[in-house]
Short mmCIF file of C-alpha atoms and ligand atoms in Angstrom, two decimals:
data_model
loop_
_atom_site.label_atom_id
_atom_site.label_comp_id
_atom_site.label_asym_id
_atom_site.label_seq_id
_atom_site.Cartn_x
_atom_site.Cartn_y
_atom_site.Cartn_z
CA MET A 1 -2.33 14.45 20.70
CA ARG A 2 -5.86 14.53 21.02
CA ARG A 3 -7.83 11.52 22.54
CA SER A 4 -4.83 11.02 25.26
CA LEU A 5 -5.06 7.72 26.95
CA ALA A 6 -1.79 6.99 29.16
CA LEU A 7 -2.52 3.04 29.22
CA VAL A 8 -4.53 1.08 27.17
CA VAL A 9 -6.89 -1.66 28.87
CA VAL A 10 -6.11 -4.82 27.15
CA ALA A 11 -9.44 -6.98 27.51
CA ALA A 12 -12.74 -6.37 29.08
CA LEU A 13 -13.18 -7.45 32.51
CA VAL A 14 -11.22 -10.88 33.46
CA CYS A 15 -12.44 -12.99 36.21
CA SER A 16 -10.21 -14.26 39.48
CA THR A 17 -10.37 -17.79 40.14
CA GLN A 18 -12.82 -17.42 42.64
CA GLY A 19 -15.13 -15.85 39.67
CA VAL A 20 -15.03 -12.35 41.29
CA PRO A 21 -14.36 -9.86 37.94
CA VAL A 22 -11.27 -8.19 38.51
CA LYS A 23 -9.55 -5.08 36.78
CA PRO A 24 -7.65 -6.43 33.45
CA PRO A 25 -3.99 -5.77 33.15
CA ALA A 26 -3.36 -2.49 31.77
CA ARG A 27 -1.21 -2.88 28.24
CA ALA A 28 1.88 -0.76 28.23
CA ALA A 29 2.02 2.01 26.02
CA ASN A 30 4.88 0.41 24.03
CA ARG A 31 3.17 -3.03 23.37
CA PHE A 32 0.68 -3.67 20.30
CA PRO A 33 -2.88 -4.91 20.80
CA ASP A 34 -3.57 -8.82 21.19
CA GLY A 35 -4.01 -10.30 17.76
CA PHE A 36 -1.93 -7.64 16.03
CA HIS A 37 -0.60 -8.27 12.34
CA LEU A 38 3.26 -8.02 12.22
CA GLY A 39 5.11 -8.83 8.91
CA ALA A 40 6.44 -7.84 5.71
CA ALA A 41 5.42 -6.96 2.40
CA THR A 42 6.35 -7.65 -1.43
CA ALA A 43 4.95 -7.42 -4.70
CA ALA A 44 4.65 -9.82 -7.52
CA PHE A 45 6.40 -8.16 -10.40
CA GLN A 46 9.01 -6.78 -7.88
CA ILE A 47 10.36 -10.19 -6.76
CA GLU A 48 8.39 -13.04 -8.52
CA GLY A 49 10.72 -13.50 -11.87
CA ALA A 50 9.77 -16.30 -14.13
CA TRP A 51 8.09 -13.42 -16.76
CA ASN A 52 7.23 -16.14 -18.98
CA GLU A 53 7.26 -19.26 -17.27
CA ASP A 54 4.58 -22.04 -16.98
CA GLY A 55 1.91 -20.05 -18.95
CA LYS A 56 2.45 -16.37 -17.55
CA GLY A 57 1.30 -13.49 -19.77
CA GLU A 58 3.03 -10.58 -20.26
CA SER A 59 2.12 -7.18 -18.15
CA ILE A 60 2.53 -3.85 -18.58
CA TRP A 61 5.88 -3.35 -16.65
CA ASP A 62 7.33 -6.62 -19.04
CA HIS A 63 6.02 -4.72 -22.09
CA MET A 64 7.73 -1.56 -21.20
CA LEU A 65 10.86 -2.36 -19.72
CA HIS A 66 11.44 -4.90 -22.75
CA ALA A 67 10.72 -2.16 -25.02
CA GLN A 68 12.35 0.68 -23.27
CA PRO A 69 15.32 -1.07 -21.17
CA ASN A 70 16.61 2.50 -20.15
CA LEU A 71 13.85 3.33 -18.39
CA THR A 72 14.99 1.93 -15.46
CA LYS A 73 18.52 3.41 -13.96
CA ASP A 74 20.25 0.12 -14.41
CA SER A 75 18.33 -1.36 -17.27
CA GLY A 76 16.94 -3.58 -14.56
CA ASN A 77 13.85 -5.65 -15.14
CA GLY A 78 11.41 -8.12 -14.02
CA ASP A 79 12.55 -11.23 -15.78
CA VAL A 80 14.16 -12.54 -12.66
CA ALA A 81 14.02 -10.46 -10.31
CA ALA A 82 14.50 -12.16 -6.99
CA ASP A 83 13.32 -15.44 -8.42
CA SER A 84 10.70 -15.74 -5.66
CA TYR A 85 8.83 -18.09 -8.09
CA HIS A 86 11.31 -20.72 -7.38
CA LYS A 87 12.12 -19.47 -4.35
CA TYR A 88 9.31 -19.13 -2.18
CA LYS A 89 9.77 -21.69 0.23
CA GLU A 90 13.23 -19.85 1.48
CA ASP A 91 11.18 -16.64 1.49
CA VAL A 92 8.55 -18.05 4.00
CA GLN A 93 11.65 -19.43 5.91
CA LEU A 94 12.56 -15.43 5.80
CA LEU A 95 9.33 -14.63 7.56
CA VAL A 96 9.84 -17.03 10.07
CA GLY A 97 13.17 -15.75 10.78
CA LEU A 98 11.72 -12.26 11.51
CA ASN A 99 8.79 -13.85 13.56
CA ALA A 100 6.16 -12.11 11.35
CA ASN A 101 2.64 -13.59 11.89
CA CYS A 102 1.50 -11.99 8.41
CA TYR A 103 2.98 -11.63 4.70
CA ARG A 104 1.41 -9.13 2.53
CA PHE A 105 2.19 -10.21 -1.11
CA SER A 106 0.44 -9.92 -4.53
CA LEU A 107 -0.92 -12.18 -7.22
CA SER A 108 0.13 -11.27 -10.87
CA TRP A 109 -3.13 -10.84 -12.86
CA PRO A 110 -1.55 -12.07 -16.04
CA ARG A 111 0.22 -14.98 -14.12
CA ILE A 112 -3.57 -16.18 -13.33
CA LEU A 113 -5.29 -14.76 -16.53
CA PRO A 114 -2.32 -14.55 -19.29
CA THR A 115 -5.31 -12.51 -21.58
CA GLY A 116 -6.55 -10.81 -18.47
CA ASP A 117 -9.74 -12.36 -19.36
CA THR A 118 -10.91 -15.67 -18.29
CA ASN A 119 -10.97 -17.20 -21.45
CA VAL A 120 -7.77 -18.67 -20.76
CA ILE A 121 -7.27 -19.75 -16.89
CA ASN A 122 -3.57 -20.83 -16.09
CA GLN A 123 -3.75 -23.26 -13.60
CA ALA A 124 -0.21 -23.59 -13.15
CA GLY A 125 -0.23 -19.59 -11.95
CA ILE A 126 -3.40 -21.00 -9.45
CA ASP A 127 -1.00 -23.77 -8.18
CA TYR A 128 1.92 -21.16 -7.52
CA TYR A 129 -0.26 -19.17 -5.18
CA ASN A 130 -1.92 -22.04 -3.67
CA ASN A 131 2.04 -23.46 -2.79
CA VAL A 132 2.67 -19.93 -1.32
CA ILE A 133 -0.16 -19.68 0.70
CA ASN A 134 -0.16 -23.18 2.06
CA GLU A 135 3.87 -22.70 2.71
CA LEU A 136 2.76 -19.54 4.72
CA LEU A 137 -0.13 -21.42 6.89
CA ALA A 138 1.73 -24.36 7.38
CA ASN A 139 4.32 -21.87 9.08
CA GLY A 140 1.84 -20.18 11.01
CA ILE A 141 1.82 -16.89 8.85
CA GLU A 142 -1.25 -15.12 7.88
CA PRO A 143 -1.37 -14.44 4.05
CA MET A 144 -2.39 -10.68 3.13
CA VAL A 145 -3.14 -10.92 -0.40
CA THR A 146 -3.28 -7.61 -2.97
CA LEU A 147 -5.12 -8.22 -5.78
CA TYR A 148 -3.64 -5.56 -8.03
CA HIS A 149 0.15 -4.33 -7.64
CA TRP A 150 0.55 -2.42 -10.51
CA ASP A 151 1.02 -5.49 -13.32
CA LEU A 152 -1.62 -4.96 -15.35
CA PRO A 153 -1.71 -7.91 -18.27
CA GLN A 154 -0.81 -5.96 -21.34
CA GLU A 155 -3.74 -7.44 -23.37
CA LEU A 156 -5.93 -5.08 -21.46
CA GLN A 157 -3.51 -2.47 -21.82
CA LYS A 158 -4.29 -2.85 -25.81
CA LEU A 159 -7.97 -1.49 -24.82
CA GLY A 160 -6.77 1.31 -23.12
CA GLY A 161 -5.85 0.41 -19.78
CA TRP A 162 -7.64 1.60 -16.65
CA PRO A 163 -8.99 5.01 -18.15
CA ASN A 164 -11.63 2.21 -19.94
CA ILE A 165 -14.37 2.04 -17.76
CA GLU A 166 -14.85 -1.69 -18.94
CA LEU A 167 -11.47 -2.77 -17.07
CA ALA A 168 -14.17 -2.69 -13.88
CA ASP A 169 -15.68 -5.77 -15.50
CA TYR A 170 -12.23 -7.73 -15.95
CA PHE A 171 -11.37 -6.67 -12.45
CA LEU A 172 -14.11 -8.26 -11.27
CA GLU A 173 -14.00 -11.77 -12.98
CA TYR A 174 -10.36 -11.84 -11.69
CA ALA A 175 -11.25 -11.36 -8.20
CA ARG A 176 -13.95 -14.00 -8.54
CA ILE A 177 -11.09 -16.49 -9.56
CA ALA A 178 -9.02 -15.47 -6.73
CA PHE A 179 -11.80 -15.63 -4.36
CA GLU A 180 -12.83 -18.93 -5.53
CA ASN A 181 -9.21 -20.64 -5.56
CA PHE A 182 -7.68 -18.84 -2.55
CA GLY A 183 -10.50 -17.63 -0.58
CA ASP A 184 -11.07 -20.40 1.85
CA ARG A 185 -7.62 -19.89 3.06
CA VAL A 186 -6.80 -16.03 2.62
CA GLN A 187 -8.84 -13.70 5.21
CA LEU A 188 -7.27 -10.51 4.17
CA TRP A 189 -7.52 -9.02 1.08
CA LEU A 190 -6.69 -5.79 -0.45
CA THR A 191 -8.05 -4.85 -4.10
CA PHE A 192 -5.57 -2.33 -5.05
CA ASN A 193 -2.26 -0.79 -4.14
CA GLU A 194 -1.73 2.73 -4.27
CA PRO A 195 -3.79 3.90 -7.00
CA ASN A 196 -2.29 7.59 -6.44
CA MET A 197 0.79 6.27 -7.77
CA PHE A 198 0.24 4.05 -10.32
CA CYS A 199 -2.15 6.67 -12.07
CA ASN A 200 1.34 8.00 -13.01
CA GLY A 201 1.56 5.65 -15.60
CA TYR A 202 -1.30 7.71 -17.29
CA SER A 203 0.01 11.01 -16.57
CA SER A 204 3.78 10.87 -17.71
CA ALA A 205 5.62 8.71 -20.50
CA THR A 206 8.65 7.76 -18.00
CA ASP A 207 7.63 7.36 -14.62
CA PHE A 208 5.45 4.33 -14.57
CA ALA A 209 3.93 1.72 -17.00
CA PRO A 210 2.02 2.18 -19.59
CA GLY A 211 3.59 5.33 -19.79
CA ALA A 212 0.48 6.84 -21.63
CA ASN A 213 1.28 10.78 -21.20
CA ALA A 214 -2.15 12.39 -20.51
CA SER A 215 -1.27 14.31 -17.38
CA GLY A 216 -4.39 15.65 -15.52
CA ILE A 217 -6.73 13.77 -17.70
CA ALA A 218 -5.84 10.27 -18.00
CA ASP A 219 -4.94 10.42 -14.07
CA TYR A 220 -8.54 11.27 -13.26
CA MET A 221 -10.56 8.90 -15.68
CA MET A 222 -8.89 6.00 -14.24
CA ALA A 223 -9.88 7.00 -10.64
CA LYS A 224 -13.40 5.99 -11.86
CA THR A 225 -12.72 3.10 -13.21
CA ILE A 226 -10.34 1.64 -9.99
CA LEU A 227 -13.36 3.04 -7.27
CA LEU A 228 -16.25 1.08 -9.48
CA ALA A 229 -13.72 -1.68 -9.59
CA HIS A 230 -13.09 -1.63 -6.15
CA ALA A 231 -16.57 -1.30 -5.05
CA ARG A 232 -17.77 -3.89 -7.21
CA VAL A 233 -15.24 -6.48 -6.03
CA TYR A 234 -16.16 -5.75 -2.34
CA ARG A 235 -19.68 -6.39 -2.96
CA LEU A 236 -19.21 -9.52 -4.95
CA TYR A 237 -17.11 -10.63 -1.66
CA ASP A 238 -20.25 -9.99 0.60
CA GLN A 239 -22.67 -11.46 -1.81
CA HIS A 240 -21.24 -14.50 -2.37
CA PHE A 241 -18.14 -15.32 -0.18
CA ARG A 242 -18.35 -13.35 3.07
CA PHE A 243 -20.64 -15.70 4.55
CA LYS A 244 -18.59 -18.86 4.24
CA GLN A 245 -14.84 -17.38 4.28
CA ARG A 246 -15.29 -14.49 6.51
CA GLY A 247 -12.56 -12.57 5.37
CA LYS A 248 -11.90 -8.68 5.11
CA VAL A 249 -11.52 -6.51 2.17
CA GLY A 250 -9.85 -3.16 2.16
CA ILE A 251 -7.73 -0.92 -0.29
CA THR A 252 -4.48 0.55 0.24
CA LEU A 253 -3.60 4.24 -0.19
CA ASP A 254 -0.59 5.96 -0.33
CA GLY A 255 -0.11 9.04 1.88
CA ALA A 256 2.69 11.36 3.01
CA TRP A 257 2.34 13.49 5.65
CA TYR A 258 2.03 17.36 4.61
CA GLU A 259 3.15 19.58 7.60
CA PRO A 260 2.03 23.09 7.08
CA LEU A 261 5.22 25.51 6.73
CA THR A 262 4.09 28.34 9.04
CA ASN A 263 1.24 28.32 11.31
CA SER A 264 -0.87 30.17 8.88
CA LYS A 265 -4.20 29.18 7.93
CA GLU A 266 -3.36 29.48 4.34
CA ASP A 267 -0.52 26.56 5.15
CA ALA A 268 -3.24 24.71 7.05
CA ASP A 269 -5.48 24.67 4.03
CA ALA A 270 -2.58 24.10 1.59
CA SER A 271 -1.84 20.84 3.78
CA GLU A 272 -5.54 19.78 4.35
CA ARG A 273 -5.99 20.24 0.15
CA GLN A 274 -2.90 18.16 -0.72
CA LEU A 275 -4.30 15.69 1.58
CA GLN A 276 -7.47 15.68 -0.26
CA PHE A 277 -6.16 15.34 -3.48
CA GLU A 278 -3.67 12.58 -2.66
CA VAL A 279 -5.63 10.28 -0.35
CA GLY A 280 -9.32 11.66 -0.41
CA LEU A 281 -9.24 11.23 -4.19
CA TRP A 282 -9.69 7.57 -3.33
CA ALA A 283 -10.99 7.35 0.10
CA ASN A 284 -13.46 9.96 0.36
CA PRO A 285 -15.55 8.02 -2.32
CA ILE A 286 -15.29 4.95 -0.41
CA PHE A 287 -14.69 5.82 3.54
CA SER A 288 -16.55 9.48 4.16
CA SER A 289 -20.15 9.44 5.27
CA GLN A 290 -21.34 11.73 2.20
CA GLY A 291 -19.31 9.50 -0.55
CA ASN A 292 -17.95 10.99 -3.77
CA PHE A 293 -14.56 12.98 -4.74
CA PRO A 294 -13.77 15.43 -2.16
CA LYS A 295 -15.66 18.81 -2.61
CA VAL A 296 -12.44 20.73 -2.90
CA VAL A 297 -10.92 18.37 -5.83
CA ARG A 298 -14.18 18.75 -7.77
CA GLN A 299 -14.43 22.47 -7.34
CA ARG A 300 -10.78 22.86 -8.18
CA VAL A 301 -10.66 20.75 -11.15
CA ALA A 302 -13.86 22.01 -12.74
CA ALA A 303 -12.38 25.67 -12.26
CA ASN A 304 -9.22 24.91 -14.20
CA SER A 305 -10.82 22.90 -16.49
CA LYS A 306 -12.95 25.91 -17.41
CA LYS A 307 -10.22 28.27 -17.31
CA GLU A 308 -8.26 26.15 -19.69
CA GLY A 309 -11.45 26.43 -22.30
CA ARG A 310 -12.90 22.40 -21.91
CA ALA A 311 -16.34 21.90 -22.04
CA ARG A 312 -16.33 19.78 -18.71
CA SER A 313 -14.23 18.97 -16.00
CA ARG A 314 -11.33 16.66 -15.90
CA LEU A 315 -12.55 15.06 -13.35
CA PRO A 316 -15.26 12.51 -14.45
CA THR A 317 -18.71 12.73 -12.17
CA LEU A 318 -19.94 10.11 -10.19
CA SER A 319 -23.88 9.64 -10.34
CA PRO A 320 -25.90 9.19 -7.46
CA SER A 321 -26.25 5.52 -7.79
CA GLU A 322 -22.41 5.18 -8.25
CA ILE A 323 -21.60 7.02 -5.40
CA HIS A 324 -24.15 4.87 -3.31
CA LEU A 325 -22.52 1.81 -4.81
CA ILE A 326 -18.88 2.99 -3.68
CA LYS A 327 -19.69 4.40 -0.37
CA GLY A 328 -18.65 1.86 2.77
CA THR A 329 -17.22 -0.83 0.77
CA ALA A 330 -13.86 -1.54 2.89
CA ASP A 331 -13.77 -3.51 5.91
CA PHE A 332 -10.18 -1.74 7.23
CA PHE A 333 -7.93 1.27 5.50
CA GLY A 334 -4.76 0.05 4.21
CA LEU A 335 -2.25 2.80 4.37
CA ASN A 336 1.32 2.87 2.86
CA HIS A 337 3.43 5.82 4.45
CA TYR A 338 6.97 6.60 4.17
CA PHE A 339 7.90 10.17 4.67
CA SER A 340 6.79 13.91 5.21
CA SER A 341 7.44 17.10 3.98
CA PHE A 342 6.63 20.91 4.44
CA ILE A 343 3.65 22.68 2.64
CA THR A 344 3.02 25.78 1.62
CA SER A 345 0.24 27.24 -0.80
CA GLY A 346 1.60 28.19 -4.51
CA SER A 347 1.79 26.85 -8.02
CA SER A 348 3.80 23.62 -9.38
CA GLY A 349 3.67 21.06 -11.37
CA GLN A 350 2.89 21.03 -14.97
CA GLU A 351 -0.32 22.12 -16.52
CA PRO A 352 -2.65 20.14 -16.71
CA SER A 353 -1.66 17.91 -13.35
CA LYS A 354 -3.13 16.82 -10.44
CA LEU A 355 -0.33 18.52 -8.51
CA HIS A 356 -1.04 21.76 -10.61
CA ASP A 357 -4.76 21.65 -9.64
CA ALA A 358 -3.86 20.70 -5.69
CA GLY A 359 -2.02 24.61 -5.88
CA VAL A 360 0.61 23.71 -3.36
CA VAL A 361 4.45 23.53 -3.17
CA THR A 362 6.20 21.53 -0.87
CA SER A 363 9.78 21.15 0.47
CA THR A 364 11.80 18.97 2.72
CA ILE A 365 11.60 19.43 6.51
CA PRO A 366 15.27 19.80 7.47
CA GLY A 367 17.14 18.21 10.24
CA TYR A 368 16.12 14.54 9.78
CA PRO A 369 17.88 11.71 8.31
CA THR A 370 16.82 11.15 4.93
CA ALA A 371 17.48 8.66 1.99
CA TYR A 372 16.43 9.32 -1.53
CA TRP A 373 12.92 10.88 -1.17
CA ILE A 374 12.24 9.53 2.06
CA THR A 375 12.58 11.42 5.49
CA ASP A 376 12.99 9.96 8.67
CA VAL A 377 10.04 12.01 10.42
CA PRO A 378 8.25 9.39 12.57
CA TRP A 379 5.83 12.15 13.99
CA GLY A 380 4.43 12.40 10.65
CA LEU A 381 3.10 9.02 10.68
CA ARG A 382 1.63 9.36 13.89
CA LYS A 383 -0.28 12.53 12.72
CA LEU A 384 -1.22 10.90 9.29
CA LEU A 385 -2.76 8.14 11.37
CA ASN A 386 -4.78 10.28 13.25
CA TRP A 387 -5.77 12.03 10.13
CA VAL A 388 -6.98 9.26 8.52
CA HIS A 389 -9.06 8.23 11.56
CA ASP A 390 -10.66 11.57 11.88
CA THR A 391 -11.35 11.88 8.82
CA TYR A 392 -12.92 8.75 7.97
CA PRO A 393 -13.98 7.57 11.52
CA GLY A 394 -15.07 3.89 11.93
CA TYR A 395 -12.30 2.16 10.00
CA PRO A 396 -9.56 0.26 11.43
CA ILE A 397 -6.34 0.92 10.06
CA PHE A 398 -3.55 -1.18 8.65
CA VAL A 399 -0.31 0.24 7.65
CA THR A 400 0.78 -2.09 4.70
CA GLU A 401 3.96 -0.60 3.73
CA ASN A 402 6.43 1.53 5.40
CA GLY A 403 10.14 1.21 4.92
CA TRP A 404 13.72 2.64 4.22
CA ALA A 405 15.89 2.54 1.46
CA ASP A 406 19.92 2.11 1.16
CA PRO A 407 21.98 2.16 -1.67
CA PRO A 408 23.46 -1.59 -2.48
CA GLY A 409 25.76 -3.20 -0.11
CA VAL A 410 24.66 -2.19 3.19
CA LEU A 411 24.25 -5.21 5.34
CA ASN A 412 24.62 -3.04 8.67
CA ASP A 413 21.35 -0.74 7.77
CA THR A 414 21.74 1.37 11.14
CA GLY A 415 19.60 4.02 8.77
CA ARG A 416 16.78 1.67 8.59
CA ILE A 417 16.90 0.35 11.99
CA HIS A 418 16.52 4.37 13.31
CA TYR A 419 13.73 4.50 11.03
CA LEU A 420 11.78 1.17 12.02
CA ARG A 421 12.00 1.98 15.58
CA GLY A 422 10.83 5.39 14.94
CA TYR A 423 7.83 4.71 12.73
CA VAL A 424 6.71 1.11 14.50
CA SER A 425 6.67 3.77 18.01
CA ALA A 426 4.97 6.30 16.29
CA ILE A 427 2.24 3.52 15.20
CA LEU A 428 2.15 2.41 19.02
CA ARG A 429 1.57 6.14 20.47
CA ALA A 430 -0.82 6.31 17.42
CA ILE A 431 -2.76 3.08 19.10
CA ASN A 432 -2.35 3.54 22.91
CA GLU A 433 -2.06 7.06 23.19
CA ASP A 434 -4.24 8.78 20.23
CA GLY A 435 -6.98 5.99 20.37
CA VAL A 436 -6.69 5.03 16.78
CA PRO A 437 -7.86 1.74 15.87
CA MET A 438 -5.54 -0.12 14.05
CA ILE A 439 -4.81 -4.22 13.02
CA GLY A 440 -1.91 -4.11 11.67
CA TYR A 441 1.71 -3.45 10.11
CA THR A 442 3.89 -5.11 7.15
CA SER A 443 7.05 -3.28 6.32
CA TRP A 444 8.38 -3.04 3.09
CA SER A 445 10.07 -4.83 2.09
CA LEU A 446 10.76 -8.27 2.78
CA ILE A 447 13.68 -8.60 0.21
CA ASP A 448 15.47 -6.42 -1.82
CA ASN A 449 13.51 -6.08 -5.15
CA LEU A 450 12.60 -4.23 -8.37
CA GLU A 451 12.30 -0.66 -6.99
CA TRP A 452 10.33 0.24 -10.46
CA MET A 453 12.29 2.94 -12.40
CA ASP A 454 15.11 2.59 -9.82
CA GLY A 455 15.71 -1.00 -10.95
CA TYR A 456 18.05 -2.61 -8.63
CA THR A 457 20.08 0.79 -7.19
CA MET A 458 17.67 1.06 -4.41
CA LYS A 459 17.47 -1.31 -1.91
CA PHE A 460 14.42 -1.38 0.42
CA GLY A 461 14.71 -5.20 1.57
CA LEU A 462 15.15 -6.48 5.51
CA TYR A 463 16.83 -9.09 3.72
CA SER A 464 19.53 -8.52 1.12
CA VAL A 465 19.71 -10.07 -2.33
CA ASP A 466 23.02 -10.59 -4.30
CA TYR A 467 21.81 -9.85 -8.06
CA ASP A 468 25.29 -10.96 -9.41
CA ASP A 469 24.79 -14.39 -8.35
CA PRO A 470 22.14 -16.45 -10.68
CA GLU A 471 21.24 -18.27 -7.29
CA ARG A 472 19.99 -14.85 -5.67
CA PRO A 473 21.11 -15.77 -1.90
CA ARG A 474 19.37 -13.68 0.48
CA THR A 475 21.28 -12.39 3.71
CA PRO A 476 19.67 -11.02 6.56
CA LYS A 477 20.73 -7.13 7.07
CA ALA A 478 21.16 -6.20 10.74
CA SER A 479 17.56 -4.53 10.67
CA VAL A 480 16.18 -8.37 10.83
CA ALA A 481 17.30 -8.97 14.25
CA VAL A 482 15.87 -5.64 15.74
CA LEU A 483 12.51 -6.43 14.12
CA ALA A 484 12.59 -9.86 14.74
CA ASP A 485 12.64 -8.97 18.37
CA ILE A 486 9.91 -6.30 18.17
CA TYR A 487 7.84 -8.89 16.54
CA LYS A 488 8.37 -11.65 18.95
CA ASN A 489 7.77 -9.24 22.44
CA LYS A 490 4.71 -7.45 20.44
CA ALA A 491 6.99 -4.30 21.52
CA VAL A 492 9.42 -2.07 21.25
CA PRO A 493 11.98 -1.80 23.58
CA TRP A 494 11.32 0.72 25.95
CA LYS A 495 14.41 2.96 25.80
CA ASP A 496 13.90 2.99 21.96
CA PHE A 497 10.40 3.80 22.20
CA GLU A 498 11.26 6.62 24.72
CA ASN A 499 13.94 7.89 22.49
CA ALA A 500 11.66 7.71 18.88
CA ASN A 501 11.07 10.97 17.40
CA THR A 502 7.06 10.56 17.75
CA THR A 503 6.05 14.08 19.12
CA PRO A 504 6.51 17.13 16.78
CA PRO A 505 8.78 19.98 17.63
CA SER A 506 6.46 22.57 19.37
C1 NOJ B 601 5.15 1.76 -2.70
C2 NOJ B 601 4.84 0.67 -3.47
O1 NOJ B 601 3.65 0.00 -3.51
C3 NOJ B 601 6.08 -0.35 -3.87
O2 NOJ B 601 5.85 -1.12 -4.51
C4 NOJ B 601 7.33 0.63 -4.05
O3 NOJ B 601 8.54 -0.41 -4.06
C5 NOJ B 601 7.42 1.30 -2.59
N1 NOJ B 601 6.65 2.27 -2.42
C6 NOJ B 601 8.76 1.88 -2.42
O4 NOJ B 601 8.98 2.84 -3.22
#
């Protein structure tokens, strides 16, 4: 890899007892830098339950899964979920058992603002998150708060949801309430989780809520709202909260790694193109020095729109003042990463769609452990981290999600152990050998939860939850001890580190 540093220096010059500067100790390649955040992640709709308790409003996911229960594989919904609304203290103890120093969770917007607007402020919702935050801090765990992890208040869907640019105003007011109520104790904020995923709620009728079926159109329209909403929240924090709260605000984007199928230039271009459609669509306006949607995305969507006989591009335009407003609005880059695949140039996806506009065909990389859509390829994350750092230099990266899924009933989760050892080692190689600046890792997920359309059939938890028992008891899987050891020592054991698949085969 580029920027090869065998060992990294931990601190600047340190003084000997005589006050004479001596060389600082070198940090081993398998060790995290000081102050690194290590923990686990969850999301409100996936774990809280209590869907209509204490004044909470309906979210688009409540609405969709109540109206069409068969959309999820097992007809599961979020009514009770893992009951974390009532069991949050126990969940904080699970984090303690993991030796986590950080917990990433999301606020449910309709729990705080049942109508989505500030005409009704639900104090019980604010109290709940205050309790969670205080419990975390009392146990030495830093809260990282996601403002939006897909559970839009249903009342705002009545206005059209995210493709309606007015939603940026509503999001700004919601964020203001969050900063006012929690910002004295929360230092790490994420505006949105995976816009590239939840925009599927506007491109398909069945994949994600709200199930608005306008592929290749509404999913681009909402990108403009999301970027403006994110930028305005960042600027609000800058102007009104940062000086006293001193926190950091970022956004979490999802990215797989796309390994070119062959050594051809065409396949290298296909890989870059897909990364620009998946990550760059959201990242380029915020993190690049020139701002705006990536050129390749603008050109291809405009060309396809023209071919389709449309009067304008399906991708909205950002005005010079909007480009300026959005550019530079992040203190760090949040990245969710789960898998890698091969990529080549070609045609796939319905017309119109983002995938079709990207003009690529993906396939599984053979020879690696797989579960569902996840392929255990640690070097893919290492390459992606290098790509993010090279493409958007100057921003520290926080891996806000990464994890493995098993079918129900697996407590001896050897697949997850293999996956976590590999991926955490890949992060360490990226930091210590490639020079990628990184500040944290939160594994997905703390507990088994509602995996969206897969219901409760796909288990991402480090701790298992018994969904047949109304008490929802939690049990550690074997991976807890492995990750707890890594988190305690701030290092991957040397043997595991050496054995991890962190370098691509040549
Ligand atoms: C990313 C999403 O943020 C999370 O909600 C989901 O459960 C995981 N990926 C696994 O699919």
